[in-house]
Short mmCIF file of C-alpha atoms and ligand atoms in Angstrom, two decimals:
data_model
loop_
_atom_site.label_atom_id
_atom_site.label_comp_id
_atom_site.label_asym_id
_atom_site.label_seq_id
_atom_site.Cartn_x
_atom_site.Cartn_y
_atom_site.Cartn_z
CA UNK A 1 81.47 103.33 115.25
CA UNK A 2 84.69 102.35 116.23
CA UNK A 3 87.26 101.19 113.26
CA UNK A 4 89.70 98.40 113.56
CA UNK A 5 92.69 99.36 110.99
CA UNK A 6 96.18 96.81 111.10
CA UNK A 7 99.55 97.60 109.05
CA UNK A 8 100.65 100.98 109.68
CA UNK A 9 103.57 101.19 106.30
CA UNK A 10 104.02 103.89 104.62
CA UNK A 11 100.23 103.86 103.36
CA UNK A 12 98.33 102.14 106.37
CA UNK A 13 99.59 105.33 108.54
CA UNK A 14 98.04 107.84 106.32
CA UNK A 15 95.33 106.03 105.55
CA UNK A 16 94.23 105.98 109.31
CA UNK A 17 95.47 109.13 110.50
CA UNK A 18 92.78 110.56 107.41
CA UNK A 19 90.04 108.78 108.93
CA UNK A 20 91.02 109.88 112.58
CA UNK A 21 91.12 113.28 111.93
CA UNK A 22 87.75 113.00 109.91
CA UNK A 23 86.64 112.17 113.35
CA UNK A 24 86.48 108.65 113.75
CA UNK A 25 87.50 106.38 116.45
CA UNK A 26 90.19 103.73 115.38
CA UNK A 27 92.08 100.76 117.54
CA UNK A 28 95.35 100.25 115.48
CA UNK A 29 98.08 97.77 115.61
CA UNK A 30 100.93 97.02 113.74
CA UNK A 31 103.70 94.32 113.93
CA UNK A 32 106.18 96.99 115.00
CA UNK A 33 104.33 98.54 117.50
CA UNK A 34 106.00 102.28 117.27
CA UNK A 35 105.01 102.72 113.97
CA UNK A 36 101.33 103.79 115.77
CA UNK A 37 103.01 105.75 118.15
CA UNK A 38 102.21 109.08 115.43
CA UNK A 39 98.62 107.84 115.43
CA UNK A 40 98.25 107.01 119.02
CA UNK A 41 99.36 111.28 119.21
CA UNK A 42 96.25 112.00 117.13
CA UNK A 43 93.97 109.78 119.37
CA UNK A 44 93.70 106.00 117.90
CA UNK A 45 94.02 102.97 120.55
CA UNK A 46 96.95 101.07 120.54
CA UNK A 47 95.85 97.05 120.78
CA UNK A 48 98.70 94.30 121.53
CA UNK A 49 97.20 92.05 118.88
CA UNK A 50 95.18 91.55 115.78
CA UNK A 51 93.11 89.31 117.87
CA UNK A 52 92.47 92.59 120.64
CA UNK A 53 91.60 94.60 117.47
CA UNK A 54 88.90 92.02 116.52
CA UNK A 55 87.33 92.02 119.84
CA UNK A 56 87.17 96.16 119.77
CA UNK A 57 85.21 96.71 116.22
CA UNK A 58 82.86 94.90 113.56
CA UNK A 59 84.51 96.91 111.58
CA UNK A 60 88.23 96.64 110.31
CA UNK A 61 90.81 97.41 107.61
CA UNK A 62 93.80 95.74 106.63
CA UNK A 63 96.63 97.18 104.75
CA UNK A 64 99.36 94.93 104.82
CA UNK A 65 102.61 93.75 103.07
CA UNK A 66 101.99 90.64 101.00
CA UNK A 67 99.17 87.88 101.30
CA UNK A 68 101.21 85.53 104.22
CA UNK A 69 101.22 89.19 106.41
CA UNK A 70 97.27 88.87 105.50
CA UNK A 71 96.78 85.46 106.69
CA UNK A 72 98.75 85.55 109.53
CA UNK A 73 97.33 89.00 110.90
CA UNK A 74 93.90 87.27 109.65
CA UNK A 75 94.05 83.64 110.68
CA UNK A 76 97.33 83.05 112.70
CA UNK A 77 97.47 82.54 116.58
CA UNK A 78 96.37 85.89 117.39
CA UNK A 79 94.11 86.35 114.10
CA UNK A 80 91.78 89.20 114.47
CA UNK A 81 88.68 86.64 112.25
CA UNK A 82 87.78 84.79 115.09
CA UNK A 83 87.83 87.55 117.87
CA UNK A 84 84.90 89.85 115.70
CA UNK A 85 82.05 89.96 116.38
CA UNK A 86 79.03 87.71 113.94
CA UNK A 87 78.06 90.09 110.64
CA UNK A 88 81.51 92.01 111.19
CA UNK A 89 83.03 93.86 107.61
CA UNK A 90 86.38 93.21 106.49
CA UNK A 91 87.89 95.77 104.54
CA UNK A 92 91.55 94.58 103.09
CA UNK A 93 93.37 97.23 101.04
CA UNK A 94 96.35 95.49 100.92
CA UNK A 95 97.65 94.26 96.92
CA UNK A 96 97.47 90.38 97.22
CA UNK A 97 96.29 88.13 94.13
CA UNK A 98 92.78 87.35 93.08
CA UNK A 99 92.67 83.53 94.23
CA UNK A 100 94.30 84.68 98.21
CA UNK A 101 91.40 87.01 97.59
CA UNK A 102 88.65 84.53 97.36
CA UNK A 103 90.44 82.42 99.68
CA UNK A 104 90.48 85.12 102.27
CA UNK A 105 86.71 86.10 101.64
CA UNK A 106 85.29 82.17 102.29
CA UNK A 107 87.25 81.86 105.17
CA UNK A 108 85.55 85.27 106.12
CA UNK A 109 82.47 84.00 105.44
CA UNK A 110 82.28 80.73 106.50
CA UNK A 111 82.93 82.17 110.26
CA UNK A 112 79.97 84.69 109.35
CA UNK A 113 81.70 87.82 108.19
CA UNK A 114 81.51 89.93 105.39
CA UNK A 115 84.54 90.86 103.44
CA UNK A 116 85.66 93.60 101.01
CA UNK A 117 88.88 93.50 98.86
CA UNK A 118 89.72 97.13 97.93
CA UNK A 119 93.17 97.55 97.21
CA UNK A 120 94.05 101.18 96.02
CA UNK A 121 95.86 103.13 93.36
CA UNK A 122 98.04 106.42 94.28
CA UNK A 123 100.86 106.26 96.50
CA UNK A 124 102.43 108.45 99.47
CA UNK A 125 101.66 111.69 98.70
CA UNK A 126 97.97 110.38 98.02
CA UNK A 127 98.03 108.51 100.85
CA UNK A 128 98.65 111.43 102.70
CA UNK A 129 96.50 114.22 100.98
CA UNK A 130 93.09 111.66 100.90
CA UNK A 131 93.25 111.00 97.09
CA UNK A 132 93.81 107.64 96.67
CA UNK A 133 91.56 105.19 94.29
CA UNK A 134 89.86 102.46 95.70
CA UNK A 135 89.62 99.63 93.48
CA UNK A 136 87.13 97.40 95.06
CA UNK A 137 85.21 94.10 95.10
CA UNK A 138 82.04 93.37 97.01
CA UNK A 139 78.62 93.43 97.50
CA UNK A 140 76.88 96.63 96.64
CA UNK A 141 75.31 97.35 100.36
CA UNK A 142 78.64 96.45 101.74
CA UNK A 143 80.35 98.81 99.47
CA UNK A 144 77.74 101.64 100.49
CA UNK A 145 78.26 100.72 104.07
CA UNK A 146 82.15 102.02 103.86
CA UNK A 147 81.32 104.40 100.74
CA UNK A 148 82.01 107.54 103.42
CA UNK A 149 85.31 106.41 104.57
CA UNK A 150 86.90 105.49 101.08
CA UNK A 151 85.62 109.13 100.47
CA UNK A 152 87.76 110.06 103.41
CA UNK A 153 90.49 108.41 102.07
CA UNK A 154 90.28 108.58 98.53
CA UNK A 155 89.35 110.94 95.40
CA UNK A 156 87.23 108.14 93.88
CA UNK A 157 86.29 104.71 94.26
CA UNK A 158 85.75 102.46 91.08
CA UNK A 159 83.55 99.13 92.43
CA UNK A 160 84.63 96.90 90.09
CA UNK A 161 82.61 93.98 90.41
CA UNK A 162 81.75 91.11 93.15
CA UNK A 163 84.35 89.87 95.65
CA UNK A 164 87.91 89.35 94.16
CA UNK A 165 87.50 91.82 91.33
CA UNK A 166 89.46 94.63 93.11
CA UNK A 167 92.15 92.88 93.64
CA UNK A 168 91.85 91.69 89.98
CA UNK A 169 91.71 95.22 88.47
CA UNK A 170 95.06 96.62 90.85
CA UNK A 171 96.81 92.87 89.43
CA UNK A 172 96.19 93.90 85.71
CA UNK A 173 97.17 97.56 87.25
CA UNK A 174 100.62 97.04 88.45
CA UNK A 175 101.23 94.94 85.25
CA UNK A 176 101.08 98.24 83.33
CA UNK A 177 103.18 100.29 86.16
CA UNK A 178 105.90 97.87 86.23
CA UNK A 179 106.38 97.38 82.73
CA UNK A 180 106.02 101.46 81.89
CA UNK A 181 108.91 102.07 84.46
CA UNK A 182 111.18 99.84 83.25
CA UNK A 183 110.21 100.85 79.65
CA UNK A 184 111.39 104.45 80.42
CA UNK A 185 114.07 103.69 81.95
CA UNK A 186 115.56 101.84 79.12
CA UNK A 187 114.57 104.51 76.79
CA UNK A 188 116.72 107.36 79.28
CA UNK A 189 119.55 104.45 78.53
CA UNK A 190 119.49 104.96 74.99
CA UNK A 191 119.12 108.30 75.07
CA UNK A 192 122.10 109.31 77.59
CA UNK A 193 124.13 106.47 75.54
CA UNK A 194 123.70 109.26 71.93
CA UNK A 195 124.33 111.78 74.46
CA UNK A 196 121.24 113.61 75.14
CA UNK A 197 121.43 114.92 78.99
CA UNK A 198 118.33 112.95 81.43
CA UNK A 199 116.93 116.50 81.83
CA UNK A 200 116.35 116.58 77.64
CA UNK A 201 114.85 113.19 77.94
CA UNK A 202 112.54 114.15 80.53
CA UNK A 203 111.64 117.18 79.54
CA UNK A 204 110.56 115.98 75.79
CA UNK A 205 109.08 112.43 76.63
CA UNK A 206 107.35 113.22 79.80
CA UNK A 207 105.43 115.96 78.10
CA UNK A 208 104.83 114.21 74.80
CA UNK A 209 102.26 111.38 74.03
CA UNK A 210 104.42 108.21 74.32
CA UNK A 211 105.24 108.03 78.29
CA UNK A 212 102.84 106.90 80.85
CA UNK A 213 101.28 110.25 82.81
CA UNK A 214 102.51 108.39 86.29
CA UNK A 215 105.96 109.17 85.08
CA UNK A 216 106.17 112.66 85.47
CA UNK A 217 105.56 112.13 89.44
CA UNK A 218 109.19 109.98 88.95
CA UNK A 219 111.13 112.96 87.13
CA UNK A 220 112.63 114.52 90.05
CA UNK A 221 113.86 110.76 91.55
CA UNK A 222 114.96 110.29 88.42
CA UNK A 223 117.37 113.65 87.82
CA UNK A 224 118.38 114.15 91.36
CA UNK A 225 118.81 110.16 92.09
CA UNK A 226 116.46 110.61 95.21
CA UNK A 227 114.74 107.06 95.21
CA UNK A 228 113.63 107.02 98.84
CA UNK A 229 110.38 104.73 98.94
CA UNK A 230 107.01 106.46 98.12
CA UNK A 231 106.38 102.57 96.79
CA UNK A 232 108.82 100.01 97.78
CA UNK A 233 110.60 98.31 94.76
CA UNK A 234 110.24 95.29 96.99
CA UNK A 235 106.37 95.42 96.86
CA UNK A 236 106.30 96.39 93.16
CA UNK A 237 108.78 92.92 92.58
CA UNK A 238 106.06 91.19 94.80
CA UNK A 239 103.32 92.37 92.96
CA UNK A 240 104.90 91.08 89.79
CA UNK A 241 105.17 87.47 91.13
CA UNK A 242 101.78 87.63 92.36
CA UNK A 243 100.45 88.70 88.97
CA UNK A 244 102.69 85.84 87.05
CA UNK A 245 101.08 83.15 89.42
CA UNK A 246 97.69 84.99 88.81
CA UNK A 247 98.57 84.51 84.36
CA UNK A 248 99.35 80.91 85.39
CA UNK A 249 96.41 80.43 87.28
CA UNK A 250 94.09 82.21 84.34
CA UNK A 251 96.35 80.17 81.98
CA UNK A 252 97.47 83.39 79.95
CA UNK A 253 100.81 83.93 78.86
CA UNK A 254 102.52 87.01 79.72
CA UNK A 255 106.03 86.73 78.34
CA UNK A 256 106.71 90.55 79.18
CA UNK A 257 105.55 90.71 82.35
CA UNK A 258 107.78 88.30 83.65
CA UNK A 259 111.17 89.48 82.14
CA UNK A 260 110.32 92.66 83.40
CA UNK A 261 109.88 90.52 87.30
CA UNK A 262 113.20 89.58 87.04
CA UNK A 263 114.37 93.04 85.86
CA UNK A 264 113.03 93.76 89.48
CA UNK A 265 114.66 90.54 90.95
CA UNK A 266 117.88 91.52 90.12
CA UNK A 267 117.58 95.37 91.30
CA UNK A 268 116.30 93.90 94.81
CA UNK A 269 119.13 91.68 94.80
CA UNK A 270 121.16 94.77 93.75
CA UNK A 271 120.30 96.26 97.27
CA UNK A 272 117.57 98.27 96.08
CA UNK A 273 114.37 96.24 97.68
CA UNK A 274 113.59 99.38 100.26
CA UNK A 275 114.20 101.96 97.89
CA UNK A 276 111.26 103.50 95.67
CA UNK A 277 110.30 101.22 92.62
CA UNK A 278 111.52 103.96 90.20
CA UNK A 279 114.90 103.22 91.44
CA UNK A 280 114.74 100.05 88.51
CA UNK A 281 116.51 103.12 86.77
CA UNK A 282 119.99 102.66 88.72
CA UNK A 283 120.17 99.33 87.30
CA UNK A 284 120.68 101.00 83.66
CA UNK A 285 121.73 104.65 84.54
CA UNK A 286 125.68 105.22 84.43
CA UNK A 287 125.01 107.94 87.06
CA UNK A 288 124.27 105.99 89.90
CA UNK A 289 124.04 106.85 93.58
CA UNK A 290 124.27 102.59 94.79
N1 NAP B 301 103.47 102.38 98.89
C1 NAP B 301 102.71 102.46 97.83
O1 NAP B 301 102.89 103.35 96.98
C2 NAP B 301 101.58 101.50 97.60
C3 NAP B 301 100.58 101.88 96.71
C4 NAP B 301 99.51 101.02 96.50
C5 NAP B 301 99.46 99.79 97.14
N2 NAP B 301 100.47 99.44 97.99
C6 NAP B 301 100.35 98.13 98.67
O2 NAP B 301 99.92 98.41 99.99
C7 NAP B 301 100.45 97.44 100.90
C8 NAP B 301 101.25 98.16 101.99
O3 NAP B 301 102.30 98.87 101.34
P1 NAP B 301 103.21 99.96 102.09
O4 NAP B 301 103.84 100.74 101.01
O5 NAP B 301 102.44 100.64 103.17
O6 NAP B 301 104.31 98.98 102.71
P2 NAP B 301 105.16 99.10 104.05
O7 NAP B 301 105.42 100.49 104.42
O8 NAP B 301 106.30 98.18 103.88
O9 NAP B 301 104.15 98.48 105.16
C9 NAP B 301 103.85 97.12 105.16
C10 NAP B 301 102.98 96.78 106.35
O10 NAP B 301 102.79 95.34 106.41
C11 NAP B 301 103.26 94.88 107.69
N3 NAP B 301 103.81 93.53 107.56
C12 NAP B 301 104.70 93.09 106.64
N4 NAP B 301 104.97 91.79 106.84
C13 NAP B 301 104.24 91.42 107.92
C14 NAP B 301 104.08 90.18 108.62
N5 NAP B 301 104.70 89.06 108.23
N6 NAP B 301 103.23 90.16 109.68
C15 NAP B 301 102.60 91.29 110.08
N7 NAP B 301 102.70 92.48 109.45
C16 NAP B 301 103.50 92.53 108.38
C17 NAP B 301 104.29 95.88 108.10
O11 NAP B 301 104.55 95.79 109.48
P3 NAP B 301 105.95 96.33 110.07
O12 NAP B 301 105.78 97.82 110.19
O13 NAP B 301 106.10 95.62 111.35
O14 NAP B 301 107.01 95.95 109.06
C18 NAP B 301 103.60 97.18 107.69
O15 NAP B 301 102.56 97.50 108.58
C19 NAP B 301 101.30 96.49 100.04
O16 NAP B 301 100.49 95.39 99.68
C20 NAP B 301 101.64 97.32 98.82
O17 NAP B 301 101.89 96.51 97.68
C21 NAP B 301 101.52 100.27 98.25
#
Protein backbone atom coordinates (compact mmCIF):
# COMPACT_ATOMS: atom_id res chain seq x y z
CA UNK A 1 0.00 0.00 0.00
CA UNK A 2 1.21 3.19 -0.83
CA UNK A 3 2.03 5.73 2.28
CA UNK A 4 1.37 9.38 2.23
CA UNK A 5 4.09 10.96 4.81
CA UNK A 6 4.28 15.28 4.96
CA UNK A 7 7.07 17.28 7.04
CA UNK A 8 10.37 16.08 6.20
CA UNK A 9 12.49 18.00 9.63
CA UNK A 10 14.94 16.57 11.13
CA UNK A 11 12.60 13.56 12.30
CA UNK A 12 9.95 13.33 9.36
CA UNK A 13 13.15 12.46 7.02
CA UNK A 14 14.21 9.56 9.02
CA UNK A 15 11.14 8.51 9.84
CA UNK A 16 10.28 7.93 6.07
CA UNK A 17 13.45 7.01 4.69
CA UNK A 18 13.00 3.83 7.61
CA UNK A 19 9.84 2.89 6.14
CA UNK A 20 11.18 3.20 2.45
CA UNK A 21 13.91 1.12 2.87
CA UNK A 22 11.67 -1.46 4.81
CA UNK A 23 10.19 -1.59 1.41
CA UNK A 24 7.33 0.50 1.26
CA UNK A 25 6.10 2.89 -1.25
CA UNK A 26 5.76 6.56 0.07
CA UNK A 27 4.54 10.03 -1.84
CA UNK A 28 6.28 12.76 0.33
CA UNK A 29 6.04 16.44 0.44
CA UNK A 30 7.31 19.02 2.43
CA UNK A 31 6.93 22.87 2.50
CA UNK A 32 10.53 23.20 1.31
CA UNK A 33 10.48 20.95 -1.34
CA UNK A 34 14.45 19.91 -1.32
CA UNK A 35 14.29 18.66 1.91
CA UNK A 36 12.76 15.23 -0.05
CA UNK A 37 15.25 15.47 -2.52
CA UNK A 38 17.45 12.61 -0.05
CA UNK A 39 14.23 10.58 -0.06
CA UNK A 40 13.22 11.03 -3.59
CA UNK A 41 17.23 9.25 -4.04
CA UNK A 42 15.93 6.24 -2.10
CA UNK A 43 12.69 5.99 -4.23
CA UNK A 44 9.63 8.04 -2.52
CA UNK A 45 7.37 10.35 -4.94
CA UNK A 46 7.72 13.81 -4.73
CA UNK A 47 3.90 15.48 -4.72
CA UNK A 48 3.51 19.46 -5.21
CA UNK A 49 0.91 19.52 -2.45
CA UNK A 50 -0.62 18.07 0.63
CA UNK A 51 -3.74 17.98 -1.35
CA UNK A 52 -1.70 15.61 -4.36
CA UNK A 53 -0.55 13.48 -1.36
CA UNK A 54 -4.21 12.92 -0.30
CA UNK A 55 -5.32 11.91 -3.66
CA UNK A 56 -2.20 9.20 -3.87
CA UNK A 57 -2.86 7.11 -0.42
CA UNK A 58 -5.63 6.24 2.30
CA UNK A 59 -2.96 6.15 4.18
CA UNK A 60 -0.80 9.14 5.56
CA UNK A 61 1.52 10.50 8.26
CA UNK A 62 2.12 13.81 9.43
CA UNK A 63 5.09 14.99 11.28
CA UNK A 64 5.04 18.53 11.43
CA UNK A 65 6.22 21.69 13.34
CA UNK A 66 3.49 23.02 15.60
CA UNK A 67 -0.45 22.55 15.42
CA UNK A 68 -1.11 25.79 12.73
CA UNK A 69 1.67 23.66 10.28
CA UNK A 70 -1.02 20.72 11.12
CA UNK A 71 -4.02 22.53 10.15
CA UNK A 72 -2.83 24.19 7.36
CA UNK A 73 -1.08 21.02 5.72
CA UNK A 74 -4.53 19.35 7.01
CA UNK A 75 -7.30 21.79 6.23
CA UNK A 76 -5.79 24.84 4.33
CA UNK A 77 -6.24 25.51 0.51
CA UNK A 78 -4.35 22.62 -0.56
CA UNK A 79 -5.28 20.37 2.64
CA UNK A 80 -4.53 16.80 2.01
CA UNK A 81 -8.38 15.84 4.32
CA UNK A 82 -10.49 16.47 1.59
CA UNK A 83 -8.42 14.97 -1.37
CA UNK A 84 -8.37 11.10 0.56
CA UNK A 85 -10.10 8.86 -0.19
CA UNK A 86 -13.65 7.75 2.31
CA UNK A 87 -12.28 5.30 5.42
CA UNK A 88 -8.65 6.83 4.82
CA UNK A 89 -6.12 6.65 8.31
CA UNK A 90 -4.48 9.59 9.56
CA UNK A 91 -1.47 9.04 11.36
CA UNK A 92 -0.05 12.55 12.99
CA UNK A 93 3.22 12.20 14.89
CA UNK A 94 3.74 15.59 15.21
CA UNK A 95 3.75 17.12 19.32
CA UNK A 96 0.60 19.41 19.28
CA UNK A 97 -1.77 19.70 22.48
CA UNK A 98 -4.54 17.38 23.49
CA UNK A 99 -7.63 19.75 22.60
CA UNK A 100 -5.86 20.56 18.60
CA UNK A 101 -5.83 16.81 18.99
CA UNK A 102 -9.48 16.19 19.31
CA UNK A 103 -10.10 19.05 17.19
CA UNK A 104 -8.07 17.56 14.43
CA UNK A 105 -9.64 13.97 14.89
CA UNK A 106 -13.61 15.35 14.48
CA UNK A 107 -12.73 17.26 11.68
CA UNK A 108 -11.17 13.86 10.45
CA UNK A 109 -14.07 12.21 11.13
CA UNK A 110 -16.78 14.17 10.29
CA UNK A 111 -15.39 14.01 6.47
CA UNK A 112 -15.24 10.08 7.13
CA UNK A 113 -11.68 9.40 8.12
CA UNK A 114 -10.04 7.76 10.75
CA UNK A 115 -7.35 9.43 12.71
CA UNK A 116 -4.43 8.44 14.98
CA UNK A 117 -2.41 10.88 17.21
CA UNK A 118 0.98 9.21 17.91
CA UNK A 119 3.49 11.59 18.68
CA UNK A 120 6.92 9.94 19.65
CA UNK A 121 9.67 9.97 22.21
CA UNK A 122 13.57 9.68 21.12
CA UNK A 123 15.11 12.12 18.99
CA UNK A 124 17.69 12.17 15.92
CA UNK A 125 19.77 9.50 16.44
CA UNK A 126 16.47 7.40 17.12
CA UNK A 127 14.94 8.79 14.42
CA UNK A 128 17.53 7.56 12.39
CA UNK A 129 18.43 4.04 13.87
CA UNK A 130 14.30 2.97 14.03
CA UNK A 131 14.03 3.27 17.88
CA UNK A 132 11.78 5.77 18.55
CA UNK A 133 8.55 5.40 21.03
CA UNK A 134 5.31 5.86 19.77
CA UNK A 135 3.03 7.30 22.18
CA UNK A 136 -0.32 6.85 20.68
CA UNK A 137 -4.10 7.40 20.82
CA UNK A 138 -6.72 5.51 18.89
CA UNK A 139 -8.83 2.84 18.31
CA UNK A 140 -7.39 -0.57 18.90
CA UNK A 141 -7.95 -2.01 15.10
CA UNK A 142 -6.62 1.23 13.87
CA UNK A 143 -3.63 0.96 16.01
CA UNK A 144 -3.10 -2.78 14.74
CA UNK A 145 -3.62 -1.57 11.25
CA UNK A 146 -0.16 0.64 11.46
CA UNK A 147 1.28 -1.70 14.39
CA UNK A 148 4.06 -2.94 11.52
CA UNK A 149 5.20 0.40 10.54
CA UNK A 150 5.62 2.00 14.12
CA UNK A 151 7.68 -1.30 14.44
CA UNK A 152 9.62 -0.03 11.51
CA UNK A 153 10.09 3.05 13.02
CA UNK A 154 10.23 2.56 16.54
CA UNK A 155 11.60 0.16 19.47
CA UNK A 156 8.15 0.15 21.13
CA UNK A 157 4.88 1.59 20.96
CA UNK A 158 2.92 2.37 24.27
CA UNK A 159 -1.11 2.81 23.10
CA UNK A 160 -2.09 4.89 25.62
CA UNK A 161 -5.63 5.16 25.44
CA UNK A 162 -8.51 6.44 22.89
CA UNK A 163 -7.95 9.41 20.54
CA UNK A 164 -6.08 12.41 22.16
CA UNK A 165 -4.30 10.37 24.80
CA UNK A 166 -0.95 10.27 22.88
CA UNK A 167 -0.65 13.49 22.54
CA UNK A 168 -1.62 13.76 26.27
CA UNK A 169 1.09 11.36 27.52
CA UNK A 170 4.19 13.25 25.14
CA UNK A 171 2.42 16.86 26.86
CA UNK A 172 2.97 15.50 30.48
CA UNK A 173 6.38 14.08 28.72
CA UNK A 174 8.10 17.17 27.64
CA UNK A 175 6.96 18.75 30.99
CA UNK A 176 9.51 16.46 32.68
CA UNK A 177 12.31 16.99 29.77
CA UNK A 178 12.12 20.63 29.93
CA UNK A 179 12.17 21.09 33.47
CA UNK A 180 15.16 18.22 34.02
CA UNK A 181 17.35 20.26 31.49
CA UNK A 182 17.07 23.33 32.91
CA UNK A 183 17.39 21.72 36.40
CA UNK A 184 20.91 20.45 35.42
CA UNK A 185 21.93 23.10 34.01
CA UNK A 186 21.53 25.24 37.00
CA UNK A 187 23.08 22.66 39.11
CA UNK A 188 26.55 22.72 36.49
CA UNK A 189 26.09 26.69 37.51
CA UNK A 190 26.57 26.10 41.01
CA UNK A 191 28.95 23.74 40.68
CA UNK A 192 31.50 25.60 38.18
CA UNK A 193 30.63 28.82 40.47
CA UNK A 194 32.68 26.52 43.87
CA UNK A 195 34.94 25.60 41.19
CA UNK A 196 34.40 22.09 40.30
CA UNK A 197 35.40 21.66 36.38
CA UNK A 198 31.83 20.63 34.00
CA UNK A 199 33.71 17.35 33.32
CA UNK A 200 33.57 16.58 37.48
CA UNK A 201 29.97 17.54 37.37
CA UNK A 202 29.18 15.31 34.67
CA UNK A 203 31.01 12.65 35.42
CA UNK A 204 29.55 12.33 39.22
CA UNK A 205 25.82 13.44 38.59
CA UNK A 206 25.23 11.80 35.33
CA UNK A 207 26.24 8.48 36.79
CA UNK A 208 24.62 8.90 40.19
CA UNK A 209 20.83 8.61 41.08
CA UNK A 210 19.71 12.29 41.07
CA UNK A 211 19.93 13.29 37.14
CA UNK A 212 17.45 12.29 34.61
CA UNK A 213 19.01 9.10 32.37
CA UNK A 214 18.20 11.44 29.06
CA UNK A 215 21.01 13.57 30.31
CA UNK A 216 23.85 11.58 29.68
CA UNK A 217 22.91 11.68 25.74
CA UNK A 218 23.52 15.82 26.48
CA UNK A 219 27.12 15.36 28.14
CA UNK A 220 29.16 15.74 25.15
CA UNK A 221 26.95 19.14 23.95
CA UNK A 222 27.39 20.09 27.13
CA UNK A 223 31.54 19.84 27.56
CA UNK A 224 32.42 20.54 24.01
CA UNK A 225 29.56 23.41 23.57
CA UNK A 226 28.32 21.49 20.37
CA UNK A 227 24.47 22.36 20.58
CA UNK A 228 23.61 21.75 16.93
CA UNK A 229 19.80 20.65 16.90
CA UNK A 230 19.06 16.90 17.52
CA UNK A 231 15.68 18.74 19.09
CA UNK A 232 15.18 22.30 18.34
CA UNK A 233 15.08 24.56 21.52
CA UNK A 234 12.42 26.30 19.49
CA UNK A 235 10.11 23.20 19.52
CA UNK A 236 10.95 22.30 23.14
CA UNK A 237 9.83 26.36 24.02
CA UNK A 238 6.70 25.46 21.86
CA UNK A 239 5.97 22.47 23.54
CA UNK A 240 6.07 24.30 26.83
CA UNK A 241 3.38 26.85 25.75
CA UNK A 242 1.33 24.19 24.42
CA UNK A 243 1.46 22.26 27.69
CA UNK A 244 0.71 25.67 29.86
CA UNK A 245 -2.48 26.25 27.64
CA UNK A 246 -3.15 22.41 28.04
CA UNK A 247 -2.80 23.12 32.54
CA UNK A 248 -5.16 26.04 31.77
CA UNK A 249 -7.45 24.16 29.84
CA UNK A 250 -7.40 21.07 32.60
CA UNK A 251 -7.48 23.94 35.15
CA UNK A 252 -4.20 22.69 36.98
CA UNK A 253 -1.64 24.89 38.12
CA UNK A 254 1.80 24.35 37.09
CA UNK A 255 3.83 27.18 38.57
CA UNK A 256 7.19 25.38 37.49
CA UNK A 257 6.47 24.57 34.29
CA UNK A 258 5.94 27.90 33.22
CA UNK A 259 9.04 29.71 34.72
CA UNK A 260 10.94 27.15 33.23
CA UNK A 261 8.85 28.38 29.47
CA UNK A 262 10.21 31.54 29.89
CA UNK A 263 13.67 30.22 30.85
CA UNK A 264 13.25 28.95 27.16
CA UNK A 265 11.72 32.32 25.95
CA UNK A 266 14.52 34.17 26.79
CA UNK A 267 17.29 31.61 25.34
CA UNK A 268 15.21 31.76 21.91
CA UNK A 269 15.26 35.34 22.15
CA UNK A 270 18.97 34.94 23.04
CA UNK A 271 19.46 33.55 19.40
CA UNK A 272 19.37 30.10 20.38
CA UNK A 273 15.72 28.97 18.85
CA UNK A 274 17.58 26.57 16.03
CA UNK A 275 20.06 25.28 18.24
CA UNK A 276 19.50 21.90 20.27
CA UNK A 277 17.24 22.37 23.44
CA UNK A 278 20.23 21.47 25.70
CA UNK A 279 21.73 24.65 24.60
CA UNK A 280 19.27 26.31 27.74
CA UNK A 281 22.83 25.67 29.31
CA UNK A 282 24.57 28.79 27.49
CA UNK A 283 22.15 30.92 29.13
CA UNK A 284 23.91 30.04 32.66
CA UNK A 285 27.38 28.65 31.56
CA UNK A 286 30.29 31.37 31.73
CA UNK A 287 31.90 29.31 28.90
CA UNK A 288 29.81 30.13 26.18
CA UNK A 289 30.20 29.64 22.45
CA UNK A 290 26.97 32.55 21.55
N1 LIG B 1 13.65 16.72 16.94
C1 LIG B 1 13.26 16.02 17.97
O1 LIG B 1 14.10 15.54 18.77
C2 LIG B 1 11.82 15.72 18.24
C3 LIG B 1 11.52 14.65 19.08
C4 LIG B 1 10.19 14.33 19.32
C5 LIG B 1 9.18 15.10 18.75
N2 LIG B 1 9.51 16.16 17.97
C6 LIG B 1 8.38 16.93 17.37
O2 LIG B 1 8.28 16.49 16.02
C7 LIG B 1 7.82 17.57 15.19
C8 LIG B 1 8.85 17.81 14.08
O3 LIG B 1 10.08 18.15 14.70
P1 LIG B 1 11.47 18.23 13.91
O4 LIG B 1 12.51 18.17 14.94
O5 LIG B 1 11.48 17.27 12.76
O6 LIG B 1 11.37 19.74 13.38
P2 LIG B 1 11.94 20.41 12.06
O7 LIG B 1 13.18 19.76 11.61
O8 LIG B 1 11.95 21.86 12.32
O9 LIG B 1 10.79 20.07 10.97
C9 LIG B 1 9.54 20.69 11.06
C10 LIG B 1 8.69 20.30 9.87
O10 LIG B 1 7.45 21.05 9.91
C11 LIG B 1 7.34 21.78 8.68
N3 LIG B 1 6.63 23.05 8.90
C12 LIG B 1 6.88 23.96 9.88
N4 LIG B 1 6.02 24.99 9.78
C13 LIG B 1 5.24 24.72 8.70
C14 LIG B 1 4.15 25.41 8.09
N5 LIG B 1 3.68 26.57 8.57
N6 LIG B 1 3.56 24.83 7.01
C15 LIG B 1 4.03 23.66 6.52
N7 LIG B 1 5.04 22.95 7.07
C16 LIG B 1 5.63 23.48 8.15
C17 LIG B 1 8.74 21.99 8.22
O11 LIG B 1 8.78 22.33 6.86
P3 LIG B 1 10.05 23.13 6.27
O12 LIG B 1 11.11 22.08 6.04
O13 LIG B 1 9.55 23.77 5.04
O14 LIG B 1 10.47 24.13 7.32
C18 LIG B 1 9.33 20.62 8.52
O15 LIG B 1 8.90 19.66 7.58
C19 LIG B 1 7.64 18.77 16.14
O16 LIG B 1 6.30 18.81 16.56
C20 LIG B 1 8.56 18.44 17.31
O17 LIG B 1 8.13 19.07 18.50
C21 LIG B 1 10.80 16.48 17.67
Amino acid sequence: MRIGFIGLGIMGSRMAANLIKAGHELVVYNRTPNKAEPLVALGAQLAGSPEEVGQACRLLFTMLATPEAVEEIANGPQGFLKALPGNSLWVDCSTVNPSFTLKMAKLAQKIGHRFIDAPVAGSLVPAEKGELLFLVGGDVTDVSEVQELFDIMGRATVHVGPVGQGTSMKMVNNTLLAQAMVAFAEALRLGTSLGISEEMLCQTLLNGPTAAPFLKLKEAKLLHKDFSPEFPLEWMHKDLHLAGVTAYEQAVALPSLHTTKEIYAQAKQSGLGEADFSAVYQLFSTNKTV
